[in-house]
PDB file of C-alpha atoms in Angstrom:
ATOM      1  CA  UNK A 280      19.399  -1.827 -31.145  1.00 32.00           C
ATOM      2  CA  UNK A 281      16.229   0.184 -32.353  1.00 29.00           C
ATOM      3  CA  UNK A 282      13.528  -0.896 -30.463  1.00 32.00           C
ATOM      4  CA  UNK A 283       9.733   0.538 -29.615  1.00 34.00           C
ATOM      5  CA  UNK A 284       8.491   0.144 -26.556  1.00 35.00           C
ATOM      6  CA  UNK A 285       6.886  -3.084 -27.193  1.00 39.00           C
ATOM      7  CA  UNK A 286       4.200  -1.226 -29.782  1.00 35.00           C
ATOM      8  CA  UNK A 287       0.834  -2.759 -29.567  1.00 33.00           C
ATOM      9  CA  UNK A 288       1.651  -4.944 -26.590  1.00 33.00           C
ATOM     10  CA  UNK A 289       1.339  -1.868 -24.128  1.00 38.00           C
ATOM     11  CA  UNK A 290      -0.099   1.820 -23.570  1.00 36.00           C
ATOM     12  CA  UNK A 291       3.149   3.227 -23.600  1.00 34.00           C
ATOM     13  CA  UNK A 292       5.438   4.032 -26.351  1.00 31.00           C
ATOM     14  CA  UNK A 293       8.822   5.452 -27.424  1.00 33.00           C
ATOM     15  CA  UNK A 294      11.287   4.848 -29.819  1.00 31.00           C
ATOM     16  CA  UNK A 295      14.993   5.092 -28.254  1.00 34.00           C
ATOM     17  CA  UNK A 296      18.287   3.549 -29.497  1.00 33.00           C
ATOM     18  CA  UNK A 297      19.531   1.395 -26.760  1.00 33.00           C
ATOM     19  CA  UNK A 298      22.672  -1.149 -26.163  1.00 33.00           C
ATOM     20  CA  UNK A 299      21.437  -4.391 -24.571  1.00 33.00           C
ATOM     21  CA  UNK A 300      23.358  -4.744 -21.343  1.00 34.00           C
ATOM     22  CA  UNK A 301      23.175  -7.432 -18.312  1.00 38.00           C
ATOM     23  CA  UNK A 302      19.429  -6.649 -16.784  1.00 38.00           C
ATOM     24  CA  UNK A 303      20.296  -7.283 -12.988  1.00 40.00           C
ATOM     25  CA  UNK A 304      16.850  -8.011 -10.901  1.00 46.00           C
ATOM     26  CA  UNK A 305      16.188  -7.137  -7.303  1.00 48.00           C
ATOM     27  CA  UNK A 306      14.631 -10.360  -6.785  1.00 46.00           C
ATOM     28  CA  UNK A 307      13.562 -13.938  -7.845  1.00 42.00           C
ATOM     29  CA  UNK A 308      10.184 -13.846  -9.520  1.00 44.00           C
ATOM     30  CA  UNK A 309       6.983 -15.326  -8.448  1.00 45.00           C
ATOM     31  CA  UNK A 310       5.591 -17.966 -10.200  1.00 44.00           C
ATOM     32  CA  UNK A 311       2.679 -20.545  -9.759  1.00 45.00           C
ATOM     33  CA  UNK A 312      -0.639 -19.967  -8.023  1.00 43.00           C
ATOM     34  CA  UNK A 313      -1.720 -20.344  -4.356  1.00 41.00           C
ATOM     35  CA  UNK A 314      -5.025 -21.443  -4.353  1.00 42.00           C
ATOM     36  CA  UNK A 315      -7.296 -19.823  -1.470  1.00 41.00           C
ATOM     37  CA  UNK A 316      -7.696 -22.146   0.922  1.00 41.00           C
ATOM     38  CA  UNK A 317      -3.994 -23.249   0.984  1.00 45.00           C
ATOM     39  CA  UNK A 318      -2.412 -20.023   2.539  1.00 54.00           C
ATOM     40  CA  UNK A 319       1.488 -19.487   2.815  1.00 61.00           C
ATOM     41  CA  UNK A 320       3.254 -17.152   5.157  1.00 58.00           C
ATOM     42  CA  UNK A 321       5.065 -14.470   3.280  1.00 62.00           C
ATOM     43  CA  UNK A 322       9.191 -15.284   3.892  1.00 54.00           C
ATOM     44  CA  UNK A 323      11.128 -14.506   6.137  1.00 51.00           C
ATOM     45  CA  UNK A 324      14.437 -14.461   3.691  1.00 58.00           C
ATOM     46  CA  UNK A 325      16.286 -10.884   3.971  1.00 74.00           C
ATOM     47  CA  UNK A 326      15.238  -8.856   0.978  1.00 84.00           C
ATOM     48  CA  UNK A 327      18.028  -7.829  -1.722  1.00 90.00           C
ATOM     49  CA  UNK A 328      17.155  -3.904  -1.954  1.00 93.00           C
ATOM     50  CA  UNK A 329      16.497  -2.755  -5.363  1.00 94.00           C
ATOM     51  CA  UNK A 330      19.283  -0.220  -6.455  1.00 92.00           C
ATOM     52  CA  UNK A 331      16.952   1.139  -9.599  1.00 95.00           C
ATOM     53  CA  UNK A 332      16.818   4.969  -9.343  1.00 95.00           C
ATOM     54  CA  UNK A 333      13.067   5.324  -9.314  1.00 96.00           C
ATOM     55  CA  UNK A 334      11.086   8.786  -9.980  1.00 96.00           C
ATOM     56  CA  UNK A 335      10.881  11.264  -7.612  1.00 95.00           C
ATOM     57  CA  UNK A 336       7.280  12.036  -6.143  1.00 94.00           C
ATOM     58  CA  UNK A 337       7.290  15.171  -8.293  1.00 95.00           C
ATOM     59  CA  UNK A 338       8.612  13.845 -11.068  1.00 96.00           C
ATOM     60  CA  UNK A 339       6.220  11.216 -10.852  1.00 95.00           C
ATOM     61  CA  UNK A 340       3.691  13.349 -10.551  1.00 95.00           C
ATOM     62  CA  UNK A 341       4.078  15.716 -13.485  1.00 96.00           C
ATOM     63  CA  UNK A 342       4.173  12.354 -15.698  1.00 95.00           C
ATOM     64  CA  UNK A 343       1.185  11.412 -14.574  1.00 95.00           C
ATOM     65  CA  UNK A 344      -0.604  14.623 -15.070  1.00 95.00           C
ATOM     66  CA  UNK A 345       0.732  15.057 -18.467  1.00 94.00           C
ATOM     67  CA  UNK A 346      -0.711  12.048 -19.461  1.00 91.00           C
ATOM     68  CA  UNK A 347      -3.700  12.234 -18.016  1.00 86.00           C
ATOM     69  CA  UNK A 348      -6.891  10.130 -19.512  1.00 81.00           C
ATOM     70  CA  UNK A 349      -4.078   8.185 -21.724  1.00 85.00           C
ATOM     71  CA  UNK A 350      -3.460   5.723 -18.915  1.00 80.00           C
ATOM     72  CA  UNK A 351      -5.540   2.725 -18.812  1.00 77.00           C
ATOM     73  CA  UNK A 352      -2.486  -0.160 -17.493  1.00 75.00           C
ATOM     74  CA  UNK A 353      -6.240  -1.868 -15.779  1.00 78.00           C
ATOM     75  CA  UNK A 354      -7.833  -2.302 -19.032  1.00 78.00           C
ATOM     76  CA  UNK A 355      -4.387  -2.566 -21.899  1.00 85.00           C
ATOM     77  CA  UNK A 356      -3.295  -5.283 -23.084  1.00 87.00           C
ATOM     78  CA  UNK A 357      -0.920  -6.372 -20.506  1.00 85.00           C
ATOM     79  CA  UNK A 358      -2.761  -5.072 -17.496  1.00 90.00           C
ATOM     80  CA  UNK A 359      -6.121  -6.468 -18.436  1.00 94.00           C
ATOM     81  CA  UNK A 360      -5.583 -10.048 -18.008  1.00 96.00           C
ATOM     82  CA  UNK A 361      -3.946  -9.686 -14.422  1.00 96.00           C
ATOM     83  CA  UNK A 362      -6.904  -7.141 -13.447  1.00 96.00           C
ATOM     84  CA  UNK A 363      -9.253  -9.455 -14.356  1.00 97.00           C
ATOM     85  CA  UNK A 364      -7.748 -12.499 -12.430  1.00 97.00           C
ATOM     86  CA  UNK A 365      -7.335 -10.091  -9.592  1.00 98.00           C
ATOM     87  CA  UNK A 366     -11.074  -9.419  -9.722  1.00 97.00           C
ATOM     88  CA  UNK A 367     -11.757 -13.187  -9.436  1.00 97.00           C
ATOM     89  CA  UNK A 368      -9.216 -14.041  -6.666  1.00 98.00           C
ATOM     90  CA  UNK A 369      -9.892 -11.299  -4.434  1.00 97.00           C
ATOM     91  CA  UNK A 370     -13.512 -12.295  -4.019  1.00 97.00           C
ATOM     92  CA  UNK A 371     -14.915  -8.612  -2.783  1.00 98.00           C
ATOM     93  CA  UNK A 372     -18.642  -9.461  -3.264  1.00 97.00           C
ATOM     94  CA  UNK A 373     -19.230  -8.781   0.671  1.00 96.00           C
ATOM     95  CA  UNK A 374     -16.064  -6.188   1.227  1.00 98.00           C
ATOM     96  CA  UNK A 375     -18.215  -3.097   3.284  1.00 98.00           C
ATOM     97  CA  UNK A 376     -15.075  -0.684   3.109  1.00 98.00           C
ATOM     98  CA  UNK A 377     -12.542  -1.016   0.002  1.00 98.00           C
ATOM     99  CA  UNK A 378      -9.133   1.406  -0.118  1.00 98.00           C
ATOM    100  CA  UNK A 379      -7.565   1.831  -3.045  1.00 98.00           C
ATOM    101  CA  UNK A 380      -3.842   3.479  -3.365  1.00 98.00           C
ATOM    102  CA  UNK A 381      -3.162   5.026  -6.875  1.00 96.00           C
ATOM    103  CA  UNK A 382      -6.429   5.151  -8.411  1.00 96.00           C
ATOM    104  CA  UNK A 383      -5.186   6.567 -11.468  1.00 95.00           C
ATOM    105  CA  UNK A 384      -8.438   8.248 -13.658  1.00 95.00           C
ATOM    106  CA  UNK A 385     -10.745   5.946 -11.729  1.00 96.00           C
ATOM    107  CA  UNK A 386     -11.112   2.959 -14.334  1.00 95.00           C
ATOM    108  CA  UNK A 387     -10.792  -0.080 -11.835  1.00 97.00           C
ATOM    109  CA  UNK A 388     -12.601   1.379  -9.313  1.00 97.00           C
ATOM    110  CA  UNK A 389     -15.712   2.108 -11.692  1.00 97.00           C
ATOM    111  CA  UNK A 390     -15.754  -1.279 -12.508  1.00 97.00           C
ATOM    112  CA  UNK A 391     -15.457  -3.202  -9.358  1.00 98.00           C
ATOM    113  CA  UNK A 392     -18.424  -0.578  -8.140  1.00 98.00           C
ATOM    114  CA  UNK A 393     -20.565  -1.384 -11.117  1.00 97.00           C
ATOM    115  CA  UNK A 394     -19.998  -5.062 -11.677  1.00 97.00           C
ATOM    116  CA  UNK A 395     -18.303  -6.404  -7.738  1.00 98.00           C
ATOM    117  CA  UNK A 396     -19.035  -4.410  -5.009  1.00 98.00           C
ATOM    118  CA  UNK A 397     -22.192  -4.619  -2.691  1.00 96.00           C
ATOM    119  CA  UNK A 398     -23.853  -1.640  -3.383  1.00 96.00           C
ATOM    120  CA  UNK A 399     -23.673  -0.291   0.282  1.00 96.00           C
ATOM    121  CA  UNK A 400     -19.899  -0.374  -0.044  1.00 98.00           C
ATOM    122  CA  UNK A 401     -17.850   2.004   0.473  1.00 98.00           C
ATOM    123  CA  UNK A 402     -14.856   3.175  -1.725  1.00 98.00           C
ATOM    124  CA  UNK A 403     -11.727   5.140  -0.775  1.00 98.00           C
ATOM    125  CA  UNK A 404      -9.563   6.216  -2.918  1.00 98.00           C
ATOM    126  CA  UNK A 405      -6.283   7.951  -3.034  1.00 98.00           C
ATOM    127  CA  UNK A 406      -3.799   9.333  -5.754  1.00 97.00           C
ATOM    128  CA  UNK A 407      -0.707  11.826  -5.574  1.00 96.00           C
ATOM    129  CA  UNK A 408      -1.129  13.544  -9.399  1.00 96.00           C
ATOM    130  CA  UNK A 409      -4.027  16.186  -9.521  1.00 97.00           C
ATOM    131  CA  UNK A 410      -5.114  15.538 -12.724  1.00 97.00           C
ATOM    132  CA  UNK A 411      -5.919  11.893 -12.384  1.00 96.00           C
ATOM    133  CA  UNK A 412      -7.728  12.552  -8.647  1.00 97.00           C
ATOM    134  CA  UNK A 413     -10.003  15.222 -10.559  1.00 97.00           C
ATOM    135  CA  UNK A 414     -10.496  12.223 -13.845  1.00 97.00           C
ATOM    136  CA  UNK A 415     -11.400   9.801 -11.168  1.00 97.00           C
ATOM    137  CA  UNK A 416     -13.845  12.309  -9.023  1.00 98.00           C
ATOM    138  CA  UNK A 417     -15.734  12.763 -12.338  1.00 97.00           C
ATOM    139  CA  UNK A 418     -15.909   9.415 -13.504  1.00 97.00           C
ATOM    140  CA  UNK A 419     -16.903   7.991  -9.761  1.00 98.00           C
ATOM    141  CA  UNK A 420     -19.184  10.965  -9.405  1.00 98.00           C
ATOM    142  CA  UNK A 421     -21.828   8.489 -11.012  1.00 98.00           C
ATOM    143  CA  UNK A 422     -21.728   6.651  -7.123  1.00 98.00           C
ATOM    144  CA  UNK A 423     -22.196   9.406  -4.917  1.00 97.00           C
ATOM    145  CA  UNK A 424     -21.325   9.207  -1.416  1.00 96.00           C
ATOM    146  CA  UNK A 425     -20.162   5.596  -2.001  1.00 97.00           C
ATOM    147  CA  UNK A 426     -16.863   6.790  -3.592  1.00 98.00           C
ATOM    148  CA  UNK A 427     -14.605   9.127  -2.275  1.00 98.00           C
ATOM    149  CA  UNK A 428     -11.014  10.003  -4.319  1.00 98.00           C
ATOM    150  CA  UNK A 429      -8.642  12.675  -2.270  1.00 97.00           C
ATOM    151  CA  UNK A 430      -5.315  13.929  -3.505  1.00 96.00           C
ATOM    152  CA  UNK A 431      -1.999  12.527  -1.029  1.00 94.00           C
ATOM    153  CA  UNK A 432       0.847  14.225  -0.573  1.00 88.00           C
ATOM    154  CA  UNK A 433       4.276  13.455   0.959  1.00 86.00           C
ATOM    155  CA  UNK A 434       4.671   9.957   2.243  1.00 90.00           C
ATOM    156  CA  UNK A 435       2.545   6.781   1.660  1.00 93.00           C
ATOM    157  CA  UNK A 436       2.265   6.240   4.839  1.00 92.00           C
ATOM    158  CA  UNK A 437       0.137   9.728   5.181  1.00 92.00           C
ATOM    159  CA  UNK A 438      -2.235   8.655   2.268  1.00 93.00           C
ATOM    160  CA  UNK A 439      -4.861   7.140   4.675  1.00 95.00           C
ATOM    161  CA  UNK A 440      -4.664   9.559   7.567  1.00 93.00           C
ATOM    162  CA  UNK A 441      -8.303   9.993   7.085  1.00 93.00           C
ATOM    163  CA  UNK A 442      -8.947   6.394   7.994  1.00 97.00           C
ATOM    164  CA  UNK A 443      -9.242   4.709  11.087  1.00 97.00           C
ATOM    165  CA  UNK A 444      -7.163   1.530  12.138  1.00 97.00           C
ATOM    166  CA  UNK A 445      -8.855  -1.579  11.137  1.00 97.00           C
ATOM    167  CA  UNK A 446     -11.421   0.025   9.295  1.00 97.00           C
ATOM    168  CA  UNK A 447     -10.982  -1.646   5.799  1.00 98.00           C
ATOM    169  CA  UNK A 448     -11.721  -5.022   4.161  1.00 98.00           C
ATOM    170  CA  UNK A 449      -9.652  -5.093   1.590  1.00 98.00           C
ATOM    171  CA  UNK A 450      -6.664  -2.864   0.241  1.00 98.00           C
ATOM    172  CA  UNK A 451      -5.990  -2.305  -4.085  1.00 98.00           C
ATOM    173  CA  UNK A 452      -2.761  -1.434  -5.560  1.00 98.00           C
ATOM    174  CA  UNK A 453      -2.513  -2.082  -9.158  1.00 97.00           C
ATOM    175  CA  UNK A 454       0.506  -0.514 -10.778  1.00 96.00           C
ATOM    176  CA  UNK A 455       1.732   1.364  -8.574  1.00 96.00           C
ATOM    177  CA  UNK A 456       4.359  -0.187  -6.525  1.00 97.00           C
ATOM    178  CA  UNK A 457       6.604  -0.742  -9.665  1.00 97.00           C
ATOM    179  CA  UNK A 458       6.692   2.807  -9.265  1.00 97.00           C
ATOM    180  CA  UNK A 459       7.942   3.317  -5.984  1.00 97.00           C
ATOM    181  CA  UNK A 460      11.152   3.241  -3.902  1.00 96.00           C
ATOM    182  CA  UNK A 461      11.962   0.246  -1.558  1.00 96.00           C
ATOM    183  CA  UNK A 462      10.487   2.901   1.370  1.00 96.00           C
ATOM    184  CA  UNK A 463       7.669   3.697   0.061  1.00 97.00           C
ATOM    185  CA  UNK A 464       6.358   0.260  -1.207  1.00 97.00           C
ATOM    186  CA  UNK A 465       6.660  -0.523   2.918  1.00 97.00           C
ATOM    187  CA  UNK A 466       5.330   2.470   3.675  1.00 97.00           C
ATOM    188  CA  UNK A 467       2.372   1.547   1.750  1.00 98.00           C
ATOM    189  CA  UNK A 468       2.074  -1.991   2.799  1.00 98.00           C
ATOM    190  CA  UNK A 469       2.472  -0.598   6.503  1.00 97.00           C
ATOM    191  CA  UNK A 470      -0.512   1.551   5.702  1.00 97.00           C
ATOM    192  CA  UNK A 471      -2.624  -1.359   4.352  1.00 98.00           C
ATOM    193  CA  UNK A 472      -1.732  -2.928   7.409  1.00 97.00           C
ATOM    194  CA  UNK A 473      -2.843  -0.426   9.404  1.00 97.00           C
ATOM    195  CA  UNK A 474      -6.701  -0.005   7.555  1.00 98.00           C
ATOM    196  CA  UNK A 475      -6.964  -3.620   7.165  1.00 98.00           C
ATOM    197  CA  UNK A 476      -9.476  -5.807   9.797  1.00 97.00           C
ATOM    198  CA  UNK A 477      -7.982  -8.999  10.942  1.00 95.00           C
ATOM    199  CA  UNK A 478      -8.050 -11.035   7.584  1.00 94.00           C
ATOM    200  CA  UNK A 479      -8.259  -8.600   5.593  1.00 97.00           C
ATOM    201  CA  UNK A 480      -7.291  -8.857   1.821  1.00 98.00           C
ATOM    202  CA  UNK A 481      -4.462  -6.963   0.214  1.00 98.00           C
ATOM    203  CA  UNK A 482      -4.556  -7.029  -3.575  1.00 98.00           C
ATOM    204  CA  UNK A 483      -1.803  -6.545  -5.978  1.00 98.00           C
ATOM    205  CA  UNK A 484      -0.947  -6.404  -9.215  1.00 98.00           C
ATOM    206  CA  UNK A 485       2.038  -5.237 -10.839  1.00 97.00           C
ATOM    207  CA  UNK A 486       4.706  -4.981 -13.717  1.00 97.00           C
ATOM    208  CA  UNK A 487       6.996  -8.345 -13.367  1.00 98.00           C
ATOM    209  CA  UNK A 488       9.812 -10.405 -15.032  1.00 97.00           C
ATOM    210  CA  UNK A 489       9.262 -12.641 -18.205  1.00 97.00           C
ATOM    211  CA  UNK A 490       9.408 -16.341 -18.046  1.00 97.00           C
ATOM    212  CA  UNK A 491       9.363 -16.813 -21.640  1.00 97.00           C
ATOM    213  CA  UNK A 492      12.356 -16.200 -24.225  1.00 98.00           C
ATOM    214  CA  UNK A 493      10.070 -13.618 -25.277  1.00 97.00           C
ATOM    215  CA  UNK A 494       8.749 -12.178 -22.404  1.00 98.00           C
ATOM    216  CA  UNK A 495      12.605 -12.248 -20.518  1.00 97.00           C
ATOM    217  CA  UNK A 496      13.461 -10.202 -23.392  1.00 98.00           C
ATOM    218  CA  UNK A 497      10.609  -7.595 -23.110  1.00 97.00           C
ATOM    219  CA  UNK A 498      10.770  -7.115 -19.734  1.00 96.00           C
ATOM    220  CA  UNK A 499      14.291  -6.872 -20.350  1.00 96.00           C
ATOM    221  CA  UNK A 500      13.742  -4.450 -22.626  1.00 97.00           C
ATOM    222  CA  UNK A 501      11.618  -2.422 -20.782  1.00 97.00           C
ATOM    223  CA  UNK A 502      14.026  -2.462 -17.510  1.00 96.00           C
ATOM    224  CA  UNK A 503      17.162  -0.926 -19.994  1.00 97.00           C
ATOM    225  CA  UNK A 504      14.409   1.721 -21.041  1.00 97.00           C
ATOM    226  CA  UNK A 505      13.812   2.328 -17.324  1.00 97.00           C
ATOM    227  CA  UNK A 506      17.044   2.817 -16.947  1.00 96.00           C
ATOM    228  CA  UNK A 507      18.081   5.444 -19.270  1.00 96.00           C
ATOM    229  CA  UNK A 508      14.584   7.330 -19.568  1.00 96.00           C
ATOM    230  CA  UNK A 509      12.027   6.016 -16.583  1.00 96.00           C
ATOM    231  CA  UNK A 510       9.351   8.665 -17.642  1.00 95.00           C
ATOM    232  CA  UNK A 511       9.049   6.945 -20.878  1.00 94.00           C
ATOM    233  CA  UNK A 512       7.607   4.176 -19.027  1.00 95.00           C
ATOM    234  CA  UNK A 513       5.554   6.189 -16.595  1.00 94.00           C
ATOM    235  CA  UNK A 514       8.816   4.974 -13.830  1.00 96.00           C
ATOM    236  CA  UNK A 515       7.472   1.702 -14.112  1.00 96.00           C
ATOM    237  CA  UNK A 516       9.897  -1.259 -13.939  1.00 97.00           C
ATOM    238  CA  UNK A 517       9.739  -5.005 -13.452  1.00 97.00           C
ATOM    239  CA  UNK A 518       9.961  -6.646  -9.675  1.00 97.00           C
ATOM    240  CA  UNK A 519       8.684  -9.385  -7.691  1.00 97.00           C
ATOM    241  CA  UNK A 520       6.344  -7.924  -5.049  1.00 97.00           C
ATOM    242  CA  UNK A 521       6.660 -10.822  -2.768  1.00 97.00           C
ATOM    243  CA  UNK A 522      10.085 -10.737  -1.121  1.00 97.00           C
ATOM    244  CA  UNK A 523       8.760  -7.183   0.043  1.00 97.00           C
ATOM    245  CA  UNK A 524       5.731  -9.225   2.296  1.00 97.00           C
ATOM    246  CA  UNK A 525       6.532  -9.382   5.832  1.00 94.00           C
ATOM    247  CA  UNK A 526       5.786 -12.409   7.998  1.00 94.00           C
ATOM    248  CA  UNK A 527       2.101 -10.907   9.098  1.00 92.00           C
ATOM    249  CA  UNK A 528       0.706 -11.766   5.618  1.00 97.00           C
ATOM    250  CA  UNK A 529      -0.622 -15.200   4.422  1.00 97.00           C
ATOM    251  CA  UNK A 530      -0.038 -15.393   0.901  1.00 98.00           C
ATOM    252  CA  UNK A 531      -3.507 -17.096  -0.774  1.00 97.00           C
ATOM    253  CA  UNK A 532      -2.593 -16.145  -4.306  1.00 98.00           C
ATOM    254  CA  UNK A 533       0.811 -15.203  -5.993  1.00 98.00           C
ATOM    255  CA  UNK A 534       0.497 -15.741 -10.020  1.00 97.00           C
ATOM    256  CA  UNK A 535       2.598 -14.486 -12.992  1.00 98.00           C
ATOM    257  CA  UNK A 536      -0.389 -13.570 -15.803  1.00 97.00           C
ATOM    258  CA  UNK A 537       0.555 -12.798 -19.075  1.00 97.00           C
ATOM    259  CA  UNK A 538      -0.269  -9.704 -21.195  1.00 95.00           C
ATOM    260  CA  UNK A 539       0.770  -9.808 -25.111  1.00 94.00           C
ATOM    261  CA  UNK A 540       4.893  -9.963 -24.685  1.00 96.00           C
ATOM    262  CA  UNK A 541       4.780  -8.532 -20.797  1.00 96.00           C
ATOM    263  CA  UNK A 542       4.013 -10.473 -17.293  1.00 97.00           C
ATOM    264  CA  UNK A 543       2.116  -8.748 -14.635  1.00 97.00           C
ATOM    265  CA  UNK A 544       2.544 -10.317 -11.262  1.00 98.00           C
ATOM    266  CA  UNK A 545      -1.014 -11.118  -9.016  1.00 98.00           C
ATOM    267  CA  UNK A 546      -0.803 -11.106  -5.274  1.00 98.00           C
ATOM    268  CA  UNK A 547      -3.421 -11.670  -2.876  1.00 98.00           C
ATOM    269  CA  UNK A 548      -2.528 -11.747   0.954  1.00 98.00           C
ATOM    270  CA  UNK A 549      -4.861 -11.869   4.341  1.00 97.00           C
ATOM    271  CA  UNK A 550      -3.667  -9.727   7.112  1.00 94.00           C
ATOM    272  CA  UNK A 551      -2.988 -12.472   9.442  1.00 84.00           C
ATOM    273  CA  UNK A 552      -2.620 -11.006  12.778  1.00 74.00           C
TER     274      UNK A 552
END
């Protein structure tokens, strides 16, 4: 089968001759909404671990500086719907201290401190490729002392070393876990735990399953053209975020949005301890 990477319906493309083959996922995915208001407790079912062979950090990194500016998954066509919804559930008009992990050239973080964000708020932000920490440091430089973007190296859990415990209101990943190993996405949700006050928000958004004929078949897709090439996709790859939520978080939003062919998955969880 000759397929493109989904064309217009996304920011990356490739052309690759691939043989459709059983797409096995790591998880169940989400679907529905949790309004605010009506918490759940993430589950306590045991976690199938994801067997995908993911990117290395270097790897990942030298993708990510080779394609520098190019990257825009918060404002493309399939990331654009779930950042906006993300924007509206997580509700950050009175967040004082906001940490974001993968901040990619800076795009979402411009626009929740132009449009969201009180303007004493403060804005950390971390990414591991060079070229996208110095994209984001010029585009924030705009905000001053308010926004801060540092380079992090080695494990996620060393990202916000700079940070104190309890320190943050609210904790952004958007595209970024479909990146990562089964380690590091709890290494980074241990960190979040970590910065976050008591009820604190956690905010993500990420690459997900279809639940259209369509959509199945794009995401499926997309997970065969992980599989052979993963830097074609920038190591992306579809999962369900919320099997990986321990018990501590109350789950006040978990939505499947749609994005031309692709689903992005929405989570929004309150430190609850």
């Amino acid at each position: 089968m000759r397929s493109s990477i989904l064309g217009k319906y996304g920011e990356r493309r490739c052309v690759l001759h691939v043989k459709l083959m059983p797409v096995v996922r790591a998880s169940t995915p989400a679907s529905g909404v949790h309004a605010a208001g009506s918490a759940h407790v993430a589950s306590t079912n045991q976690r199938q671990p994801d067997k995908r062979c993911v990117l290395s950090r270097d790897r990942a990194t030298e993708v990510y500086n080779r394609a520098g500016a190019s990257i825009k998954d918060s404002s493309s066509v399939y990331g654009g719907p779930a950042t906006d919804a993300l924007i509206q559930a997580a509700a950050l008009e009175s967040a004082v201290v906001v940490f974001e992990f993968g901040s990619g050239s800076g795009g979402l973080a411009e626009r929740l401190l132009s449009t969201v964000l009180h303007p004493q708020c403060m804005y950390h932000a971390v990414d591991q490729s060079p070229v996208q920490v110095k994209l984001a440091q010029q585009r924030l430089s705009q905000f001053g002392k308010r926004a801060e973007v540092q380079q992090c190296c080695g494990s996620p859990k060393e990202a916000a070393d700079h940070l104190p415990d309890g320190s943050v209101d609210a904790v952004i990943s958007t595209y970024v876990l479909d990146i990562l190993s089964d380690h590091d996405i709890e290494d980074v949700l241990c960190t979040a735990d970590r910065l976050l006050c008591p009820g604190g928000k956690l905010c993500l958004v990420g690459l997900t399953y279809g639940d259209t004929p369509l959509s199945k078949l794009a995401s499926g897709i997309w997970d065969i053209i992980f599989a052979v090439r993963p830097e074609v996709v920038g190591g992306c790859r579809p999962q369900d975020i919320l099997p990986y939520l321990t018990p501590n978080w109350s789950v006040t939003t978990a939505q499947t949005i749609p994005g031309g062919l692709l689903r992005s998955q929405l989570v929004v969880a309150q430190k609850s301890h």
